[in-house]
Amino acid sequence: MSVDIVVDSIYLEKLKLRNDWIFITGFPGFGYVGTIATRYLVTQLRAEKIGNIITKYMPDFIAVEDYGILTPYELFMSYDNKLLILVNNATPVNIERVVFAKTIVKWAKSLGVKEFILAGGLNSRFKEGNERLRWVKTSVSSRELPEPKFHKGLYVVGPLAILFLTLEVEKVPAVMILPYTEPDRFDPKAAAVFIEKVNELLGLNIDVQGLIEYSKAVEEAEVLLSETLKNVEEDRRPKPYI
C-alpha cells in the first residue's frame, strides 16, 4: 500500500531547524469540523503550503486557491508558530487508513514533532448541560483541559480514530478535541470552538469571528432551503377547484 509524503525541496532544510513542532490535523467527519478548522487555521496564520500526501487510491480532484493548487491532502507550515498543519479535504479510503496514519506519525516523529492536536466532532445528542466540547489524550500526554473528558460509552470512528490509536501505540503525546456538532451539518461554529481551545493551549490569538459569521450564513441558507423545499412541496399538492 503506497502512501507518500512529498515535501517541496525548498522546505526540507527549514523543517529540520526545529524539533519542537506541533502537528494539527482533522478529517471531514462529523460537522466537517476537522477540515473547516484546519483550513481556517492555515488561512489566518498565512501558513505556507509545503507539500502533499499522495496515496494510491486518493480522490481525483484539484482546485485553485489563493495559495496555489488545492489537493486532497495538504501539508502546511507556520514556522514562527511551530505548527505543521495537515488539511484533509477528503477522507482516505478504508483500505489506506492504517498506512495513512502510520506514514504521518513516522514522518512527524522523524522531524521531532512533540505533540499532535486532533480536531473532530462529537454528536450533540450526547451533550450534557452547557458544555461545548469533550476531549481525550494519549497516555503519554501531560495535557489537562478543564472541560469534561471523553467518557465510557462514547466512540470516535473513522480515520481520526485510527490516527489516535497509532499515536497511542507509538507513544506520541496527543490530545483530541471534540466540539459538539450536528453530524450531517457543515458546522463552522463547532470549528470555532476548536480554534478557541487551540488559542488557549498554544497562546495564539486567532480571531474566530469569520467562522461565527460563516456559521450564521450557513444557518440562514439552511432556513431558506427548508422554506423553499416546503413551498415546492406545497405547490406539488393537488389543489381544490370550484
PDB file of C-alpha atoms in Angstrom:
ATOM      1  CA  MET A   1       0.000   0.000   0.000  1.00  0.00           C
ATOM      2  CA  SER A   2       1.535   3.260  -1.115  1.00  0.00           C
ATOM      3  CA  VAL A   3       1.218   6.463   0.924  1.00  0.00           C
ATOM      4  CA  ASP A   4       3.921   9.060   0.335  1.00  0.00           C
ATOM      5  CA  ILE A   5       4.555  12.442   1.922  1.00  0.00           C
ATOM      6  CA  VAL A   6       6.002  14.706  -0.747  1.00  0.00           C
ATOM      7  CA  VAL A   7       7.531  17.941   0.554  1.00  0.00           C
ATOM      8  CA  ASP A   8       8.855  20.684  -1.714  1.00  0.00           C
ATOM      9  CA  SER A   9      12.657  20.561  -1.582  1.00  0.00           C
ATOM     10  CA  ILE A  10      12.919  24.245  -0.611  1.00  0.00           C
ATOM     11  CA  TYR A  11      11.303  23.425   2.759  1.00  0.00           C
ATOM     12  CA  LEU A  12      13.229  20.284   3.698  1.00  0.00           C
ATOM     13  CA  GLU A  13      16.087  22.043   5.483  1.00  0.00           C
ATOM     14  CA  LYS A  14      13.773  24.516   7.189  1.00  0.00           C
ATOM     15  CA  LEU A  15      11.748  21.661   8.660  1.00  0.00           C
ATOM     16  CA  LYS A  16      14.913  20.294  10.266  1.00  0.00           C
ATOM     17  CA  LEU A  17      15.717  23.581  12.005  1.00  0.00           C
ATOM     18  CA  ARG A  18      13.116  22.902  14.708  1.00  0.00           C
ATOM     19  CA  ASN A  19      12.494  19.911  16.932  1.00  0.00           C
ATOM     20  CA  ASP A  20       9.521  21.388  18.765  1.00  0.00           C
ATOM     21  CA  TRP A  21       6.832  21.173  16.101  1.00  0.00           C
ATOM     22  CA  ILE A  22       3.176  20.757  16.995  1.00  0.00           C
ATOM     23  CA  PHE A  23       1.125  18.872  14.414  1.00  0.00           C
ATOM     24  CA  ILE A  24      -2.555  19.768  13.939  1.00  0.00           C
ATOM     25  CA  THR A  25      -4.971  17.843  11.764  1.00  0.00           C
ATOM     26  CA  GLY A  26      -8.515  16.525  11.424  1.00  0.00           C
ATOM     27  CA  PHE A  27     -10.802  14.957   8.840  1.00  0.00           C
ATOM     28  CA  PRO A  28     -14.119  15.844   7.177  1.00  0.00           C
ATOM     29  CA  GLY A  29     -16.141  13.834   9.684  1.00  0.00           C
ATOM     30  CA  PHE A  30     -18.977  14.999  11.955  1.00  0.00           C
ATOM     31  CA  GLY A  31     -19.776  18.618  11.132  1.00  0.00           C
ATOM     32  CA  TYR A  32     -16.700  18.732   8.878  1.00  0.00           C
ATOM     33  CA  VAL A  33     -15.064  20.211  11.982  1.00  0.00           C
ATOM     34  CA  GLY A  34     -11.576  18.871  11.297  1.00  0.00           C
ATOM     35  CA  THR A  35     -11.389  20.190   7.762  1.00  0.00           C
ATOM     36  CA  ILE A  36     -13.066  23.541   8.443  1.00  0.00           C
ATOM     37  CA  ALA A  37     -10.839  24.203  11.460  1.00  0.00           C
ATOM     38  CA  THR A  38      -7.544  23.305   9.796  1.00  0.00           C
ATOM     39  CA  ARG A  39      -8.348  25.259   6.642  1.00  0.00           C
ATOM     40  CA  TYR A  40      -9.242  28.281   8.756  1.00  0.00           C
ATOM     41  CA  LEU A  41      -6.013  27.924  10.723  1.00  0.00           C
ATOM     42  CA  VAL A  42      -3.788  27.956   7.643  1.00  0.00           C
ATOM     43  CA  THR A  43      -5.672  30.948   6.247  1.00  0.00           C
ATOM     44  CA  GLN A  44      -5.492  33.018   9.417  1.00  0.00           C
ATOM     45  CA  LEU A  45      -1.849  32.145  10.094  1.00  0.00           C
ATOM     46  CA  ARG A  46      -0.906  32.599   6.439  1.00  0.00           C
ATOM     47  CA  ALA A  47       0.814  29.254   6.630  1.00  0.00           C
ATOM     48  CA  GLU A  48       2.940  28.115   3.706  1.00  0.00           C
ATOM     49  CA  LYS A  49       1.941  25.043   1.753  1.00  0.00           C
ATOM     50  CA  ILE A  50       4.971  22.767   1.834  1.00  0.00           C
ATOM     51  CA  GLY A  51       3.716  19.562   0.267  1.00  0.00           C
ATOM     52  CA  ASN A  52       1.100  16.886  -0.243  1.00  0.00           C
ATOM     53  CA  ILE A  53       0.280  13.361   0.778  1.00  0.00           C
ATOM     54  CA  ILE A  54      -0.070  11.093  -2.240  1.00  0.00           C
ATOM     55  CA  THR A  55      -1.900   7.769  -1.979  1.00  0.00           C
ATOM     56  CA  LYS A  56      -2.739   5.028  -4.445  1.00  0.00           C
ATOM     57  CA  TYR A  57      -6.486   5.478  -4.071  1.00  0.00           C
ATOM     58  CA  MET A  58      -6.644   9.210  -3.392  1.00  0.00           C
ATOM     59  CA  PRO A  59      -9.664  11.165  -4.719  1.00  0.00           C
ATOM     60  CA  ASP A  60      -9.185  12.517  -8.226  1.00  0.00           C
ATOM     61  CA  PHE A  61      -9.746  16.256  -7.821  1.00  0.00           C
ATOM     62  CA  ILE A  62      -7.853  19.535  -7.582  1.00  0.00           C
ATOM     63  CA  ALA A  63      -8.930  23.156  -7.309  1.00  0.00           C
ATOM     64  CA  VAL A  64      -7.326  26.583  -7.350  1.00  0.00           C
ATOM     65  CA  GLU A  65      -6.885  28.565  -4.126  1.00  0.00           C
ATOM     66  CA  ASP A  66      -5.126  31.833  -3.285  1.00  0.00           C
ATOM     67  CA  TYR A  67      -2.001  29.904  -2.290  1.00  0.00           C
ATOM     68  CA  GLY A  68      -1.960  27.719  -5.405  1.00  0.00           C
ATOM     69  CA  ILE A  69      -3.376  24.272  -6.132  1.00  0.00           C
ATOM     70  CA  LEU A  70      -5.736  22.667  -3.615  1.00  0.00           C
ATOM     71  CA  THR A  71      -5.304  18.903  -3.350  1.00  0.00           C
ATOM     72  CA  PRO A  72      -6.928  16.145  -1.272  1.00  0.00           C
ATOM     73  CA  TYR A  73      -4.275  16.038   1.477  1.00  0.00           C
ATOM     74  CA  GLU A  74      -2.226  19.214   2.004  1.00  0.00           C
ATOM     75  CA  LEU A  75       0.684  19.964   4.335  1.00  0.00           C
ATOM     76  CA  PHE A  76       1.249  23.481   5.653  1.00  0.00           C
ATOM     77  CA  MET A  77       3.876  25.066   7.878  1.00  0.00           C
ATOM     78  CA  SER A  78       3.663  28.088  10.157  1.00  0.00           C
ATOM     79  CA  TYR A  79       7.324  28.248  11.151  1.00  0.00           C
ATOM     80  CA  ASP A  80       7.165  31.053  13.714  1.00  0.00           C
ATOM     81  CA  ASN A  81       4.242  29.346  15.473  1.00  0.00           C
ATOM     82  CA  LYS A  82       5.963  25.930  15.432  1.00  0.00           C
ATOM     83  CA  LEU A  83       2.981  24.437  13.619  1.00  0.00           C
ATOM     84  CA  LEU A  84       2.639  21.770  10.973  1.00  0.00           C
ATOM     85  CA  ILE A  85      -0.950  21.527   9.748  1.00  0.00           C
ATOM     86  CA  LEU A  86      -2.368  18.733   7.622  1.00  0.00           C
ATOM     87  CA  VAL A  87      -5.574  19.753   5.860  1.00  0.00           C
ATOM     88  CA  ASN A  88      -7.572  16.729   4.747  1.00  0.00           C
ATOM     89  CA  ASN A  89     -10.008  17.895   2.097  1.00  0.00           C
ATOM     90  CA  ALA A  90     -11.087  14.292   1.649  1.00  0.00           C
ATOM     91  CA  THR A  91     -11.317  11.123   3.715  1.00  0.00           C
ATOM     92  CA  PRO A  92      -8.823   8.332   2.977  1.00  0.00           C
ATOM     93  CA  VAL A  93     -10.485   5.154   1.719  1.00  0.00           C
ATOM     94  CA  ASN A  94     -10.808   2.310   4.232  1.00  0.00           C
ATOM     95  CA  ILE A  95      -8.049   0.193   2.722  1.00  0.00           C
ATOM     96  CA  GLU A  96      -5.492   3.001   3.134  1.00  0.00           C
ATOM     97  CA  ARG A  97      -6.379   4.425   6.538  1.00  0.00           C
ATOM     98  CA  VAL A  98      -3.927   2.444   8.672  1.00  0.00           C
ATOM     99  CA  VAL A  99      -0.994   3.080   6.319  1.00  0.00           C
ATOM    100  CA  PHE A 100      -2.046   6.734   6.042  1.00  0.00           C
ATOM    101  CA  ALA A 101      -1.909   7.143   9.822  1.00  0.00           C
ATOM    102  CA  LYS A 102       1.354   5.223  10.217  1.00  0.00           C
ATOM    103  CA  THR A 103       3.028   7.276   7.479  1.00  0.00           C
ATOM    104  CA  ILE A 104       2.001  10.570   9.092  1.00  0.00           C
ATOM    105  CA  VAL A 105       3.192   9.531  12.549  1.00  0.00           C
ATOM    106  CA  LYS A 106       6.500   8.113  11.295  1.00  0.00           C
ATOM    107  CA  TRP A 107       7.217  11.297   9.319  1.00  0.00           C
ATOM    108  CA  ALA A 108       6.249  13.532  12.239  1.00  0.00           C
ATOM    109  CA  LYS A 109       8.499  11.624  14.641  1.00  0.00           C
ATOM    110  CA  SER A 110      11.411  11.937  12.206  1.00  0.00           C
ATOM    111  CA  LEU A 111      11.044  15.728  12.434  1.00  0.00           C
ATOM    112  CA  GLY A 112      10.860  15.810  16.205  1.00  0.00           C
ATOM    113  CA  VAL A 113       7.170  16.701  16.434  1.00  0.00           C
ATOM    114  CA  LYS A 114       6.482  16.961  20.168  1.00  0.00           C
ATOM    115  CA  GLU A 115       2.679  16.838  20.159  1.00  0.00           C
ATOM    116  CA  PHE A 116      -0.380  16.253  17.998  1.00  0.00           C
ATOM    117  CA  ILE A 117      -3.616  18.201  18.386  1.00  0.00           C
ATOM    118  CA  LEU A 118      -6.520  16.494  16.625  1.00  0.00           C
ATOM    119  CA  ALA A 119      -9.795  18.118  15.596  1.00  0.00           C
ATOM    120  CA  GLY A 120     -13.019  16.156  15.461  1.00  0.00           C
ATOM    121  CA  GLY A 121     -16.709  16.434  16.181  1.00  0.00           C
ATOM    122  CA  LEU A 122     -18.955  14.818  18.782  1.00  0.00           C
ATOM    123  CA  ASN A 123     -22.639  14.159  18.198  1.00  0.00           C
ATOM    124  CA  SER A 124     -24.585  16.876  20.033  1.00  0.00           C
ATOM    125  CA  ARG A 125     -27.160  14.363  21.300  1.00  0.00           C
ATOM    126  CA  PHE A 126     -24.578  13.345  23.910  1.00  0.00           C
ATOM    127  CA  LYS A 127     -24.231  16.905  25.187  1.00  0.00           C
ATOM    128  CA  GLU A 128     -24.743  17.468  28.909  1.00  0.00           C
ATOM    129  CA  GLY A 129     -25.684  20.927  30.145  1.00  0.00           C
ATOM    130  CA  ASN A 130     -23.786  23.843  28.620  1.00  0.00           C
ATOM    131  CA  GLU A 131     -20.565  22.006  27.800  1.00  0.00           C
ATOM    132  CA  ARG A 132     -19.119  22.832  24.381  1.00  0.00           C
ATOM    133  CA  LEU A 133     -16.636  20.001  23.905  1.00  0.00           C
ATOM    134  CA  ARG A 134     -15.071  16.876  25.281  1.00  0.00           C
ATOM    135  CA  TRP A 135     -11.513  15.697  24.936  1.00  0.00           C
ATOM    136  CA  VAL A 136      -9.264  12.665  25.192  1.00  0.00           C
ATOM    137  CA  LYS A 137      -5.488  12.303  25.218  1.00  0.00           C
ATOM    138  CA  THR A 138      -2.896   9.606  24.651  1.00  0.00           C
ATOM    139  CA  SER A 139      -1.476   8.003  27.772  1.00  0.00           C
ATOM    140  CA  VAL A 140       1.883   9.820  27.448  1.00  0.00           C
ATOM    141  CA  SER A 141       0.340  13.281  27.109  1.00  0.00           C
ATOM    142  CA  SER A 142       0.611  15.659  30.061  1.00  0.00           C
ATOM    143  CA  ARG A 143      -2.216  17.898  28.847  1.00  0.00           C
ATOM    144  CA  GLU A 144      -5.108  18.583  31.207  1.00  0.00           C
ATOM    145  CA  LEU A 145      -8.117  20.542  29.975  1.00  0.00           C
ATOM    146  CA  PRO A 146     -10.824  21.952  32.256  1.00  0.00           C
ATOM    147  CA  GLU A 147     -13.629  20.650  30.038  1.00  0.00           C
ATOM    148  CA  PRO A 148     -15.235  17.227  30.599  1.00  0.00           C
ATOM    149  CA  LYS A 149     -13.266  14.258  29.307  1.00  0.00           C
ATOM    150  CA  PHE A 150     -14.456  11.794  26.704  1.00  0.00           C
ATOM    151  CA  HIS A 151     -16.036   9.005  28.745  1.00  0.00           C
ATOM    152  CA  LYS A 152     -17.055   5.373  28.620  1.00  0.00           C
ATOM    153  CA  GLY A 153     -19.879   4.720  26.168  1.00  0.00           C
ATOM    154  CA  LEU A 154     -18.763   7.303  23.593  1.00  0.00           C
ATOM    155  CA  TYR A 155     -16.950   6.385  20.387  1.00  0.00           C
ATOM    156  CA  VAL A 156     -14.684   8.015  17.827  1.00  0.00           C
ATOM    157  CA  VAL A 157     -14.721   6.262  14.462  1.00  0.00           C
ATOM    158  CA  GLY A 158     -13.035   6.549  11.079  1.00  0.00           C
ATOM    159  CA  PRO A 159      -9.559   7.829  10.174  1.00  0.00           C
ATOM    160  CA  LEU A 160      -9.381  10.099  13.227  1.00  0.00           C
ATOM    161  CA  ALA A 161      -9.760   7.065  15.489  1.00  0.00           C
ATOM    162  CA  ILE A 162      -7.058   5.180  13.584  1.00  0.00           C
ATOM    163  CA  LEU A 163      -4.679   8.136  13.771  1.00  0.00           C
ATOM    164  CA  PHE A 164      -5.281   8.488  17.520  1.00  0.00           C
ATOM    165  CA  LEU A 165      -4.714   4.752  18.014  1.00  0.00           C
ATOM    166  CA  THR A 166      -1.452   4.952  16.062  1.00  0.00           C
ATOM    167  CA  LEU A 167      -0.288   7.864  18.214  1.00  0.00           C
ATOM    168  CA  GLU A 168      -1.140   5.884  21.349  1.00  0.00           C
ATOM    169  CA  VAL A 169       0.760   2.805  20.150  1.00  0.00           C
ATOM    170  CA  GLU A 170       3.752   4.924  19.106  1.00  0.00           C
ATOM    171  CA  LYS A 171       3.669   6.755  22.459  1.00  0.00           C
ATOM    172  CA  VAL A 172       3.294  10.208  20.952  1.00  0.00           C
ATOM    173  CA  PRO A 173       1.722  12.941  23.109  1.00  0.00           C
ATOM    174  CA  ALA A 174      -1.612  13.884  21.572  1.00  0.00           C
ATOM    175  CA  VAL A 175      -4.891  15.472  22.565  1.00  0.00           C
ATOM    176  CA  MET A 176      -8.113  15.109  20.602  1.00  0.00           C
ATOM    177  CA  ILE A 177     -10.581  17.995  20.937  1.00  0.00           C
ATOM    178  CA  LEU A 178     -14.194  17.195  20.073  1.00  0.00           C
ATOM    179  CA  PRO A 179     -16.646  20.104  19.941  1.00  0.00           C
ATOM    180  CA  TYR A 180     -20.309  19.153  19.888  1.00  0.00           C
ATOM    181  CA  THR A 181     -21.857  19.284  16.433  1.00  0.00           C
ATOM    182  CA  GLU A 182     -24.687  18.003  14.286  1.00  0.00           C
ATOM    183  CA  PRO A 183     -23.207  15.015  12.408  1.00  0.00           C
ATOM    184  CA  ASP A 184     -24.670  15.839   8.995  1.00  0.00           C
ATOM    185  CA  ARG A 185     -24.223  19.622   9.080  1.00  0.00           C
ATOM    186  CA  PHE A 186     -21.417  21.812   7.837  1.00  0.00           C
ATOM    187  CA  ASP A 187     -20.623  23.394  11.218  1.00  0.00           C
ATOM    188  CA  PRO A 188     -18.220  26.396  11.305  1.00  0.00           C
ATOM    189  CA  LYS A 189     -19.412  27.250  14.828  1.00  0.00           C
ATOM    190  CA  ALA A 190     -18.054  23.951  16.159  1.00  0.00           C
ATOM    191  CA  ALA A 191     -14.803  24.611  14.296  1.00  0.00           C
ATOM    192  CA  ALA A 192     -14.632  27.975  16.099  1.00  0.00           C
ATOM    193  CA  VAL A 193     -14.840  26.142  19.438  1.00  0.00           C
ATOM    194  CA  PHE A 194     -11.816  24.077  18.409  1.00  0.00           C
ATOM    195  CA  ILE A 195      -9.854  27.163  17.304  1.00  0.00           C
ATOM    196  CA  GLU A 196     -10.610  28.931  20.590  1.00  0.00           C
ATOM    197  CA  LYS A 197      -9.252  25.948  22.502  1.00  0.00           C
ATOM    198  CA  VAL A 198      -6.111  25.888  20.324  1.00  0.00           C
ATOM    199  CA  ASN A 199      -5.654  29.597  21.059  1.00  0.00           C
ATOM    200  CA  GLU A 200      -5.784  28.791  24.755  1.00  0.00           C
ATOM    201  CA  LEU A 201      -3.420  25.808  24.580  1.00  0.00           C
ATOM    202  CA  LEU A 202      -0.792  27.390  22.339  1.00  0.00           C
ATOM    203  CA  GLY A 203      -1.027  31.056  23.268  1.00  0.00           C
ATOM    204  CA  LEU A 204      -2.296  32.079  19.839  1.00  0.00           C
ATOM    205  CA  ASN A 205      -4.735  34.869  19.083  1.00  0.00           C
ATOM    206  CA  ILE A 206      -6.667  33.669  16.050  1.00  0.00           C
ATOM    207  CA  ASP A 207      -9.880  35.625  15.509  1.00  0.00           C
ATOM    208  CA  VAL A 208     -12.844  33.261  15.080  1.00  0.00           C
ATOM    209  CA  GLN A 209     -15.323  35.955  14.055  1.00  0.00           C
ATOM    210  CA  GLY A 210     -15.057  34.849  10.439  1.00  0.00           C
ATOM    211  CA  LEU A 211     -16.203  31.359  11.405  1.00  0.00           C
ATOM    212  CA  ILE A 212     -19.063  32.721  13.510  1.00  0.00           C
ATOM    213  CA  GLU A 213     -20.282  34.870  10.624  1.00  0.00           C
ATOM    214  CA  TYR A 214     -19.887  31.935   8.256  1.00  0.00           C
ATOM    215  CA  SER A 215     -21.935  29.798  10.637  1.00  0.00           C
ATOM    216  CA  LYS A 216     -24.729  32.380  10.631  1.00  0.00           C
ATOM    217  CA  ALA A 217     -24.689  32.412   6.837  1.00  0.00           C
ATOM    218  CA  VAL A 218     -24.900  28.610   6.763  1.00  0.00           C
ATOM    219  CA  GLU A 219     -27.831  28.652   9.200  1.00  0.00           C
ATOM    220  CA  GLU A 220     -29.641  31.306   7.151  1.00  0.00           C
ATOM    221  CA  ALA A 221     -29.049  29.304   3.981  1.00  0.00           C
ATOM    222  CA  GLU A 222     -30.428  26.171   5.652  1.00  0.00           C
ATOM    223  CA  VAL A 223     -33.565  28.045   6.750  1.00  0.00           C
ATOM    224  CA  LEU A 224     -34.017  29.437   3.236  1.00  0.00           C
ATOM    225  CA  LEU A 225     -33.523  25.998   1.703  1.00  0.00           C
ATOM    226  CA  SER A 226     -36.001  24.462   4.151  1.00  0.00           C
ATOM    227  CA  GLU A 227     -38.616  27.118   3.345  1.00  0.00           C
ATOM    228  CA  THR A 228     -38.028  26.698  -0.385  1.00  0.00           C
ATOM    229  CA  LEU A 229     -38.429  22.924  -0.194  1.00  0.00           C
ATOM    230  CA  LYS A 230     -41.577  23.364   1.891  1.00  0.00           C
ATOM    231  CA  ASN A 231     -43.047  25.746  -0.696  1.00  0.00           C
ATOM    232  CA  VAL A 232     -42.145  23.380  -3.523  1.00  0.00           C
ATOM    233  CA  GLU A 233     -43.809  20.509  -1.691  1.00  0.00           C
ATOM    234  CA  GLU A 234     -46.952  22.589  -1.132  1.00  0.00           C
ATOM    235  CA  ASP A 235     -47.041  23.572  -4.801  1.00  0.00           C
ATOM    236  CA  ARG A 236     -46.956  19.891  -5.766  1.00  0.00           C
ATOM    237  CA  ARG A 237     -50.011  19.009  -3.705  1.00  0.00           C
ATOM    238  CA  PRO A 238     -53.365  18.671  -5.504  1.00  0.00           C
ATOM    239  CA  LYS A 239     -55.352  21.896  -5.322  1.00  0.00           C
ATOM    240  CA  PRO A 240     -59.137  22.032  -4.911  1.00  0.00           C
ATOM    241  CA  TYR A 241     -61.004  23.616  -7.814  1.00  0.00           C
ATOM    242  CA  ILE A 242     -64.523  25.088  -7.705  1.00  0.00           C
TER     243      ILE A 242
END
